[in-house]
XYZ file of C-alpha atoms in Angstrom:
680
model
C -27.868 -6.489 20.728
C -29.060 -4.644 23.748
C -28.001 -1.250 24.979
C -24.545 -0.244 23.839
C -21.907 0.980 26.260
C -19.806 3.912 25.205
C -16.178 2.952 24.754
C -13.598 4.379 27.122
C -10.956 6.512 25.510
C -7.320 5.528 25.379
C -4.492 7.643 24.022
C -3.822 6.772 20.370
C -0.289 5.804 19.474
C 1.779 8.625 18.040
C 2.797 8.003 14.454
C 4.991 10.726 12.971
C 5.287 9.084 9.575
C 1.886 7.501 9.166
C 0.780 4.025 10.164
C 3.671 2.511 12.077
C 1.781 -0.448 13.521
C 2.647 -2.963 10.811
C 6.263 -1.951 10.904
C 6.210 -2.198 14.674
C 5.228 -5.837 14.498
C 7.853 -6.508 11.885
C 10.434 -4.703 13.983
C 9.667 -6.808 17.018
C 9.774 -10.047 15.065
C 12.721 -9.131 12.850
C 11.090 -10.264 9.607
C 11.984 -7.405 7.252
C 14.719 -7.503 4.590
C 18.329 -6.929 5.467
C 18.577 -3.905 3.152
C 17.282 -1.600 5.890
C 20.248 -2.288 8.179
C 22.743 0.186 6.675
C 22.119 3.422 8.616
C 20.986 1.526 11.704
C 24.195 -0.513 11.870
C 26.393 2.556 11.496
C 24.593 4.572 14.171
C 24.394 1.687 16.618
C 28.128 1.084 16.234
C 28.826 4.718 17.168
C 26.936 4.304 20.459
C 30.084 2.614 21.801
C 32.448 5.393 20.686
C 34.732 6.821 23.414
C 33.744 10.387 22.479
C 30.594 11.665 24.216
C 29.901 13.967 21.269
C 29.910 11.039 18.849
C 27.598 9.036 21.124
C 25.283 12.015 21.397
C 25.164 12.466 17.618
C 24.487 8.750 17.162
C 21.558 8.913 19.596
C 20.193 11.977 17.823
C 20.475 10.158 14.510
C 18.615 7.164 15.907
C 15.900 9.463 17.273
C 15.277 10.580 13.695
C 15.761 7.147 12.158
C 13.123 5.389 14.269
C 10.496 7.683 12.743
C 11.189 6.085 9.350
C 9.141 2.942 9.017
C 11.636 0.849 7.019
C 14.265 1.368 9.717
C 12.401 -0.358 12.566
C 13.113 -3.974 11.547
C 16.831 -3.311 11.189
C 16.938 -1.680 14.612
C 15.142 -4.641 16.132
C 17.508 -7.146 14.539
C 20.528 -5.301 15.852
C 19.138 -5.092 19.388
C 18.854 -1.296 19.467
C 16.972 -1.281 22.779
C 19.728 -3.145 24.645
C 22.370 -0.888 23.099
C 20.519 2.337 23.910
C 19.500 1.295 27.416
C 22.916 1.676 29.102
C 23.287 5.165 27.617
C 20.423 6.328 29.834
C 23.062 6.253 32.579
C 25.942 7.618 30.462
C 28.387 9.945 32.264
C 27.418 12.692 29.797
C 24.099 14.433 30.512
C 23.760 15.291 26.819
C 24.068 11.618 25.864
C 21.483 10.655 28.476
C 19.023 13.167 27.074
C 19.459 12.150 23.429
C 19.352 8.432 24.300
C 16.083 8.974 26.165
C 14.803 10.967 23.187
C 15.595 8.100 20.818
C 13.796 5.623 23.072
C 10.885 8.037 23.401
C 10.460 8.177 19.624
C 10.892 4.427 19.296
C 8.230 3.708 21.908
C 5.841 6.291 20.453
C 6.140 5.134 16.860
C 6.575 1.440 17.550
C 3.243 0.756 19.215
C 2.273 -2.182 21.395
C 4.621 -4.745 19.871
C 7.738 -2.616 20.131
C 6.882 -1.376 23.637
C 6.312 -4.937 24.772
C 9.652 -5.894 23.273
C 11.312 -2.994 25.107
C 9.976 -4.280 28.424
C 11.090 -7.819 27.577
C 14.580 -6.488 26.879
C 14.607 -4.901 30.332
C 14.521 -1.242 29.379
C 12.665 -0.552 32.615
C 15.768 -1.227 34.746
C 17.952 1.602 33.381
C 14.878 3.799 32.873
C 13.814 3.583 36.515
C 17.428 4.094 37.603
C 17.588 7.235 35.449
C 14.358 8.579 36.913
C 15.709 8.052 40.418
C 19.023 9.724 39.582
C 17.213 12.716 38.085
C 15.137 13.019 41.229
C 18.267 12.932 43.402
C 20.019 15.367 41.078
C 17.232 17.898 41.326
C 17.418 17.721 45.129
C 21.189 18.169 45.213
C 21.046 21.078 42.795
C 18.984 23.045 45.246
C 22.182 23.607 47.262
C 24.463 24.421 44.292
C 25.719 27.880 43.331
C 23.156 29.752 41.218
C 24.934 29.551 37.867
C 25.717 25.857 38.165
C 22.289 25.164 39.571
C 20.482 26.704 36.602
C 22.633 24.902 34.055
C 22.480 21.461 35.650
C 18.873 21.688 36.761
C 17.704 22.514 33.239
C 19.683 19.578 31.830
C 18.370 17.195 34.480
C 14.784 18.375 34.012
C 15.106 17.918 30.247
C 16.401 14.384 30.778
C 13.595 13.685 33.236
C 11.044 14.944 30.712
C 12.311 12.588 28.019
C 12.459 9.687 30.488
C 8.913 10.288 31.732
C 7.679 10.247 28.145
C 9.368 6.888 27.573
C 7.778 5.607 30.777
C 4.358 6.919 29.735
C 4.529 5.362 26.255
C 5.588 1.968 27.595
C 3.019 1.905 30.410
C 0.315 2.827 27.902
C 1.109 -0.346 25.970
C 2.327 -2.836 28.585
C 0.625 -4.022 31.769
C 3.970 -5.519 32.802
C 5.496 -2.043 32.684
C 2.676 -0.736 34.884
C 3.387 -3.517 37.368
C 7.065 -2.490 37.449
C 5.962 1.136 37.917
C 4.013 0.040 40.991
C 6.756 -2.100 42.508
C 9.672 0.281 41.918
C 8.052 3.239 43.649
C 7.903 5.331 40.489
C 4.861 7.191 41.806
C 6.889 9.091 44.391
C 9.464 10.042 41.761
C 7.048 11.395 39.162
C 5.039 13.235 41.813
C 8.243 15.026 42.803
C 8.584 16.097 39.167
C 4.946 17.192 39.090
C 5.489 19.344 42.167
C 7.765 21.529 40.020
C 4.823 22.552 37.821
C 5.260 26.234 38.621
C 8.782 26.301 37.112
C 8.621 23.551 34.473
C 5.157 23.056 33.020
C 6.448 20.837 30.196
C 7.772 18.268 32.657
C 4.582 18.530 34.702
C 2.422 17.886 31.626
C 4.454 14.785 30.746
C 4.016 13.501 34.298
C 0.288 14.248 34.214
C -0.100 12.236 31.014
C 1.791 9.356 32.598
C -0.251 9.496 35.809
C -3.520 9.518 33.923
C -2.395 6.313 32.219
C -1.029 4.395 35.211
C -3.866 5.293 37.605
C -6.564 3.859 35.352
C -7.836 0.494 36.628
C -4.822 0.093 38.928
C -6.066 -0.590 42.481
C -2.589 -1.618 43.633
C -1.202 1.830 42.833
C -4.140 3.604 44.474
C -2.993 2.212 47.831
C 0.254 4.166 47.427
C -1.420 7.572 47.299
C -0.701 9.257 50.623
C -2.017 12.609 51.828
C 1.092 14.474 50.541
C 0.713 12.776 47.147
C -2.899 13.879 46.896
C -1.875 17.373 47.921
C 0.547 17.591 44.967
C -2.296 16.727 42.584
C -4.603 19.191 44.294
C -2.058 22.014 44.029
C -1.493 21.401 40.325
C -5.190 21.126 39.527
C -6.033 24.361 41.342
C -3.095 26.378 40.026
C -4.173 29.993 39.428
C -2.138 30.254 36.204
C -4.393 30.232 33.139
C -2.023 29.977 30.180
C -3.044 27.330 27.665
C -0.294 24.957 28.759
C -1.457 25.204 32.366
C -5.027 24.625 31.198
C -3.831 21.366 29.651
C -1.958 20.446 32.832
C -5.002 21.068 35.035
C -7.224 19.063 32.684
C -4.877 16.074 32.762
C -4.586 16.206 36.552
C -8.384 16.388 36.788
C -8.514 13.146 34.811
C -6.019 11.545 37.186
C -8.036 12.605 40.216
C -11.146 11.093 38.654
C -9.215 7.817 38.343
C -8.571 8.026 42.104
C -12.302 8.228 42.911
C -12.221 4.968 44.878
C -9.986 6.486 47.582
C -11.609 9.916 47.856
C -12.931 10.618 51.379
C -16.693 11.036 51.564
C -16.625 14.584 52.902
C -14.538 15.699 49.911
C -16.433 13.937 47.144
C -18.825 16.740 46.224
C -16.071 19.358 46.259
C -13.822 17.223 44.088
C -16.546 16.479 41.561
C -17.318 20.174 41.319
C -13.622 21.092 41.069
C -13.142 18.627 38.216
C -16.253 19.732 36.349
C -15.441 23.395 36.840
C -12.079 22.873 35.136
C -13.616 20.868 32.302
C -16.326 23.492 31.874
C -13.785 26.314 31.647
C -11.770 24.366 29.083
C -14.811 23.713 26.906
C -15.942 27.333 27.241
C -13.043 28.513 25.093
C -13.630 28.968 21.364
C -10.968 26.854 19.668
C -11.549 28.354 16.225
C -11.161 31.927 17.446
C -8.097 30.934 19.435
C -6.485 29.467 16.325
C -7.090 32.707 14.428
C -5.829 34.908 17.258
C -2.691 32.870 17.880
C -1.862 32.626 14.171
C -2.175 36.413 13.891
C 0.018 36.801 16.985
C 2.647 34.563 15.379
C 2.547 36.595 12.169
C 2.985 39.848 14.078
C 5.830 38.446 16.174
C 7.771 37.296 13.136
C 7.113 40.609 11.398
C 8.340 42.562 14.417
C 11.433 40.374 14.672
C 12.268 40.986 11.018
C 11.764 44.747 11.398
C 13.981 44.805 14.498
C 16.682 42.923 12.671
C 16.530 45.275 9.683
C 16.875 48.240 12.022
C 19.930 46.703 13.692
C 21.456 45.861 10.329
C 20.997 49.431 9.140
C 22.832 50.649 12.227
C 25.689 48.141 11.947
C 25.626 47.537 8.208
C 28.991 49.145 7.375
C 30.785 47.060 9.973
C 29.299 43.868 8.584
C 30.333 44.743 5.043
C 33.861 45.535 6.118
C 34.145 42.193 7.889
C 32.899 40.426 4.779
C 35.395 42.194 2.560
C 38.289 41.433 4.916
C 37.427 37.734 5.068
C 36.718 37.536 1.357
C 33.385 35.767 1.866
C 30.703 36.942 -0.586
C 27.058 37.474 0.500
C 27.945 37.109 4.173
C 25.110 39.504 5.103
C 22.514 37.012 3.848
C 23.968 34.272 6.004
C 24.148 36.614 8.985
C 20.510 37.690 8.397
C 19.252 34.098 8.459
C 21.143 33.248 11.625
C 19.992 36.440 13.306
C 16.298 35.742 12.672
C 16.588 32.185 13.960
C 18.201 33.493 17.119
C 15.174 35.708 17.741
C 12.721 32.810 17.388
C 12.010 30.445 20.295
C 13.054 26.781 19.998
C 9.429 25.963 19.214
C 6.732 28.226 17.850
C 5.181 29.642 20.994
C 1.768 30.413 19.540
C 1.447 27.065 17.807
C 2.517 25.262 20.961
C -0.079 27.054 23.077
C -2.838 26.459 20.531
C -2.056 22.745 20.418
C -2.171 22.702 24.236
C -5.697 24.168 24.209
C -6.978 21.790 21.537
C -5.465 18.844 23.405
C -7.034 20.066 26.652
C -10.465 20.245 25.028
C -10.127 16.771 23.548
C -8.949 15.429 26.915
C -11.823 17.145 28.759
C -14.369 15.490 26.476
C -12.692 12.098 26.920
C -12.748 12.478 30.707
C -16.487 13.209 30.628
C -17.074 10.125 28.468
C -15.026 7.996 30.853
C -16.947 9.411 33.805
C -20.137 8.339 32.089
C -18.700 4.861 31.492
C -18.186 4.149 35.198
C -19.736 0.980 36.510
C -23.463 1.268 37.150
C -24.057 1.415 40.905
C -26.557 -0.348 43.058
C -28.805 1.806 45.193
C -26.861 1.259 48.399
C -23.591 2.304 46.726
C -24.691 5.843 46.023
C -22.856 8.351 48.140
C -24.718 11.193 49.830
C -23.035 14.151 48.199
C -23.346 17.797 49.097
C -25.290 20.030 46.730
C -22.484 22.581 46.776
C -21.538 23.948 43.368
C -18.610 25.950 44.708
C -15.430 24.136 43.778
C -13.461 26.772 45.690
C -14.631 25.082 48.894
C -12.461 22.175 47.788
C -9.578 24.078 49.348
C -11.370 24.374 52.678
C -12.003 20.655 52.872
C -8.822 19.385 51.258
C -8.768 15.804 50.102
C -5.177 15.543 51.262
C -6.267 16.101 54.854
C -8.402 12.983 54.826
C -6.294 10.400 53.018
C -6.530 6.723 53.790
C -10.298 6.255 53.958
C -11.311 3.724 51.306
C -14.891 4.101 50.168
C -17.320 2.595 47.693
C -16.737 3.668 44.085
C -17.883 7.192 43.385
C -20.683 7.057 40.817
C -22.537 9.427 38.519
C -25.303 10.094 41.002
C -28.076 12.632 40.831
C -25.691 15.141 42.402
C -23.170 14.650 39.613
C -25.915 14.926 37.005
C -26.907 18.198 38.616
C -23.313 19.432 38.624
C -22.997 18.622 34.920
C -26.095 20.706 34.292
C -25.030 23.551 36.583
C -21.780 23.963 34.690
C -23.727 23.885 31.396
C -21.671 20.895 30.276
C -24.369 19.530 27.880
C -24.714 22.945 26.224
C -20.957 23.320 25.789
C -20.630 19.815 24.413
C -23.478 20.554 21.997
C -21.529 23.584 20.731
C -18.401 21.482 20.209
C -20.287 19.095 17.902
C -20.375 21.771 15.187
C -17.920 21.604 12.330
C -14.642 23.463 12.948
C -14.493 27.187 12.198
C -14.117 27.373 8.392
C -11.895 30.457 8.553
C -9.573 28.751 11.035
C -9.460 25.650 8.846
C -8.571 27.799 5.831
C -5.793 29.593 7.720
C -4.328 26.311 8.965
C -4.522 24.704 5.526
C -2.285 27.474 4.104
C 0.440 27.004 6.738
C 2.247 23.644 6.814
C 3.151 23.825 10.508
C -0.471 24.639 11.428
C -2.115 22.182 9.050
C -2.162 19.260 11.563
C -4.485 21.369 13.733
C -7.302 20.773 11.252
C -7.349 17.117 12.230
C -7.218 18.019 15.924
C -10.250 20.298 15.519
C -12.121 17.510 13.721
C -11.174 15.083 16.488
C -12.694 17.459 19.051
C -15.950 17.424 17.078
C -15.987 13.607 17.044
C -15.203 13.411 20.762
C -18.026 15.870 21.446
C -20.459 13.675 19.504
C -19.420 10.592 21.499
C -19.703 12.648 24.686
C -23.174 13.740 23.625
C -24.123 10.095 23.177
C -23.064 9.365 26.753
C -24.984 12.301 28.218
C -28.149 11.537 26.246
C -28.004 7.928 27.441
C -27.451 8.798 31.111
C -29.074 12.120 31.945
C -32.768 12.696 32.547
C -34.643 14.484 29.781
C -35.070 17.484 32.086
C -31.297 17.739 32.588
C -30.965 17.800 28.804
C -33.400 20.684 28.456
C -36.675 18.819 27.960
C -38.372 17.307 24.868
C -37.997 20.487 22.803
C -34.225 20.469 23.354
C -34.023 16.840 22.205
C -35.914 17.661 19.025
C -33.589 20.608 18.404
C -30.656 18.280 18.938
C -32.053 15.810 16.412
C -32.384 18.593 13.843
C -28.833 19.715 14.570
C -27.415 16.213 14.086
C -29.419 15.832 10.890
C -27.989 19.078 9.525
C -24.455 18.023 10.477
C -24.891 14.707 8.724
C -26.566 15.739 5.511
C -24.569 18.936 5.014
C -21.674 16.634 4.107
C -22.457 14.855 0.802
C -19.500 12.516 1.311
C -20.150 11.830 5.012
C -19.716 8.085 4.483
C -16.031 8.619 3.652
C -15.246 10.162 7.044
C -15.271 7.053 9.209
C -14.501 8.660 12.578
C -17.177 11.297 12.057
C -19.698 8.725 10.840
C -19.129 6.445 13.820
C -19.402 9.341 16.266
C -22.539 10.897 14.800
C -24.277 7.550 14.292
C -23.548 6.721 17.958
C -25.062 10.034 19.043
C -28.111 9.529 16.816
C -28.607 6.015 18.105
C -28.641 7.196 21.720
C -30.870 10.159 20.929
C -33.436 8.124 18.988
C -33.506 5.525 21.779
C -34.181 8.212 24.394
C -36.809 9.946 22.247
C -38.570 6.641 21.571
C -38.538 5.594 25.228
C -40.111 8.913 26.267
C -42.703 8.882 23.441
C -41.333 12.130 22.039
C -42.142 12.670 18.333
C -39.252 11.797 16.042
C -37.738 14.712 14.095
C -35.826 12.779 11.444
C -37.853 11.146 8.702
C -37.538 7.434 7.914
C -36.172 8.377 4.480
C -33.360 10.403 6.077
C -32.485 7.539 8.379
C -32.557 5.043 5.543
C -30.159 7.264 3.593
C -27.787 7.214 6.557
C -28.110 3.476 6.990
C -27.593 2.623 3.331
C -24.378 4.613 3.350
C -23.203 3.403 6.751
C -23.790 -0.298 6.184
C -20.984 -0.350 3.614
C -18.475 1.096 6.080
C -15.466 -1.025 6.977
C -15.999 0.066 10.594
C -18.039 -2.491 12.556
C -19.154 0.180 15.018
C -20.749 2.224 12.237
C -22.601 -0.831 10.890
C -23.849 -1.767 14.356
C -25.086 1.782 14.924
C -27.022 2.105 11.675
C -28.662 -1.277 12.171
C -29.692 -0.283 15.681
C -31.027 3.064 14.393
C -33.294 1.233 11.943
C -34.431 -1.108 14.690
C -35.423 1.813 16.913
C -37.153 3.628 14.055
C -38.984 0.527 12.900
C -40.230 -0.332 16.382
C -41.789 3.142 16.621
C -43.358 2.940 13.149
C -44.780 -0.508 13.914
C -47.183 1.114 16.365
C -48.489 3.591 13.795
C -50.920 3.238 10.888
C -49.959 3.653 7.261
C -46.363 2.537 7.692
C -46.539 -0.790 5.864
C -44.242 0.104 2.952
C -41.616 1.683 5.189
C -41.649 -1.341 7.499
C -41.182 -3.637 4.522
C -38.182 -1.582 3.373
C -36.664 -1.652 6.857
C -37.335 -5.381 7.200
C -35.692 -6.238 3.877
C -32.694 -4.078 4.748
C -32.194 -5.679 8.157
C -32.722 -9.170 6.800
C -30.055 -8.661 4.157
C -27.604 -7.367 6.773
C -28.330 -10.278 9.130
C -27.708 -12.875 6.451
C -24.844 -11.283 4.536
C -22.697 -9.169 6.873
C -19.345 -10.879 7.553
C -19.368 -9.845 11.219
C -21.456 -11.916 13.611
C -21.692 -8.876 15.878
C -23.404 -6.869 13.127
C -25.538 -9.847 12.104
C -26.631 -10.326 15.711
C -27.513 -6.642 16.005
C -29.559 -6.877 12.796
C -31.454 -9.881 14.146
C -32.080 -8.023 17.393
C -33.422 -5.092 15.386
C -35.736 -7.403 13.447
C -37.088 -8.773 16.729
C -37.844 -5.218 17.878
C -39.457 -4.039 14.638
C -41.692 -7.056 14.104
C -42.509 -7.883 17.713
C -45.913 -6.236 17.735
C -48.399 -4.209 15.729
C -50.792 -4.923 12.846
C -48.661 -3.149 10.262
C -45.604 -5.065 11.414
C -47.440 -8.382 11.148
C -48.602 -7.634 7.585
C -45.128 -6.468 6.586
C -43.424 -9.570 7.983
C -45.681 -11.855 5.982
C -45.264 -9.868 2.762
C -41.445 -9.916 2.924
C -41.536 -13.628 3.834
C -39.594 -13.004 7.023
C -40.408 -16.392 8.565
C -39.030 -18.513 5.724
C -35.907 -16.381 5.480
C -35.162 -16.698 9.197
C -35.846 -20.442 9.211
C -33.324 -20.858 6.418
C -30.776 -18.659 8.163
C -31.172 -20.151 11.657
C -28.898 -23.196 11.185
C -26.360 -21.052 9.310
C -26.200 -18.610 12.210
C -25.699 -21.433 14.715
C -22.939 -22.958 12.618
C -21.109 -19.619 12.231
C -21.185 -19.061 15.989
C -19.811 -22.542 16.601
C -17.179 -22.259 13.882
C -15.988 -18.645 14.278
C -17.019 -17.745 17.797
C -14.050 -18.544 20.002
C -11.480 -17.528 17.418
C -12.886 -14.103 16.531
C -15.047 -12.878 19.394
C -14.680 -12.081 23.083
C -16.505 -14.013 25.826
C -18.896 -11.082 26.306
C -19.708 -11.001 22.600
C -20.249 -14.764 22.550
C -22.619 -14.476 25.489
C -24.678 -11.867 23.642
C -24.642 -13.944 20.460
C -25.902 -16.972 22.397
C -28.799 -14.841 23.643
C -29.562 -13.735 20.086
C -29.521 -17.370 18.976
C -32.003 -18.279 21.700
C -34.215 -15.274 20.900
C -34.130 -16.207 17.218
C -35.644 -19.573 18.023
C -38.411 -17.910 20.037
C -39.015 -15.268 17.391
C -39.368 -17.912 14.665
C -42.019 -19.615 16.790
C -43.809 -16.286 17.246
C -43.709 -15.571 13.500
C -45.264 -18.966 12.824
C -48.290 -17.946 14.875
C -48.445 -14.588 13.079
C -48.362 -16.232 9.659
C -51.044 -18.733 10.624
C -53.255 -15.917 11.911
C -52.961 -13.860 8.732
C -53.241 -16.739 6.252
C -56.319 -18.424 7.767
């Protein structure tokens, strides 16, 4: 039903135990059985214990419990949020940290319903107070003695990190929370945390995630960005450190700065665009598969070296250990000592795995930022900014955005200059490379290591994001920026190979939606430029027959549109009668039988395109009795819109469906003239 707009990406809700959404709703409404209350009741009771250690243990227990789906309803019934909230300001720093951790897990696993309930139960009041206290505590610690400073600062920064994650999760799900963020001056607080990126990258990354969320479509907050605030973002984005965690940080900050495009001074726009795209280009340049293999080998070698070092030390001190064991009468003490010794040599988290996840997340985020850049509002001619042709993002430092704060401009758009910058940084080429299937060796290595196995899904997600990104670029960029007609034909062959190399492609819904979106955009561009199609109608019909049975509406809309584009091209050629009849019957069946009006409307739109013109199309329409079928379906379609419309579909969708209904009436009239012409 017209040209599709690529969806903007939002962060998916974290679900450590699977699909927590249903349980989240039940938790908020308190509709689950009472049998789940046992552990929840016991732990919640201990939150009031006079001993800080007991309160801390109770919070830690709740942090684990909320990741178990059956526990959420019991926690909701017993008002866990209101009981945990005051502990964010507990006299014990350890209790504060574990309470924030429990709320972080609850908000991450609980989803929209639970986060909304947390805001309703006023979690934002103690949370904001905690963030402010942490900020003050970090300032006061600067004047403390060194030993005390290090101990307290680390504790406070850990608490701040947990609190920022709670804030991020809630703001992701609740517009009311974002409004409180704006009014309570949280921006200044989290920017202070971000400014510590050189000494605490974990905290900075959490802040960057939060900022990317709260700055999206939030004009009220944009007014609060002063020159010093912009300078903090600039410093983080241009940090010279290139570890994988810093790469993730810089990517997230780049996304935040893109969200601030409406307040960027005109003389800094070109530099900022180039700085952002340079970072995204560098992120996408890295080979994720090779990185996985290298980091897994590094982990193996580290553990091996640690074990060898321990064995050497045990050989040196072995007699002493045995004597101690004999004196204490504890058998096999050396085995216990060995296990403890190895764990002491390992970091709290696996360093190599952590860094690899940071890179994969950075690549996924970079692709999502590019898609969101492409989804910006289409500008009118007088809104285009005159940007410099400079490709040197280093000049960003010479003409700092923080020196020019306060000048509000028209929205920054994907102009010709930005298109050129995308091409200069070889963004289309790098995105093309990311659409390939993940490195098979890396997948095999990850599949044999439980802690690395989740990376397989992350690598597949990067492929899907790259395909969606490719769709956006193909829809927006000129053919020349994409490499010309030959490059588009090569791309079509590549997508065809990706699709048909997977016999069970229809089972992988995310992949199918992404690749069908890319194919739809590519075929539309190829058709509009009269470039010969590379995929055969039989190949496309195979895709469409598999895709039309998908439970995903987006997949069904895409395959219907693909057939519409293909059919409209074939209608202008000779000798295509049988193929047009097959396409027509397929689309007609979808239009009349698909349960979604959106898909049915798209199928009708495709029929209008295929049979709008051409001798072969006219003959095919008569032979499949298109006119009688549409006449019979016309009142049914009207009734379904009237009956289901307001309850199931958005105002925008209803507007499009009304247009389809009107076009159906016109198309029926046109088909009547066609049938008269061919039957007389």
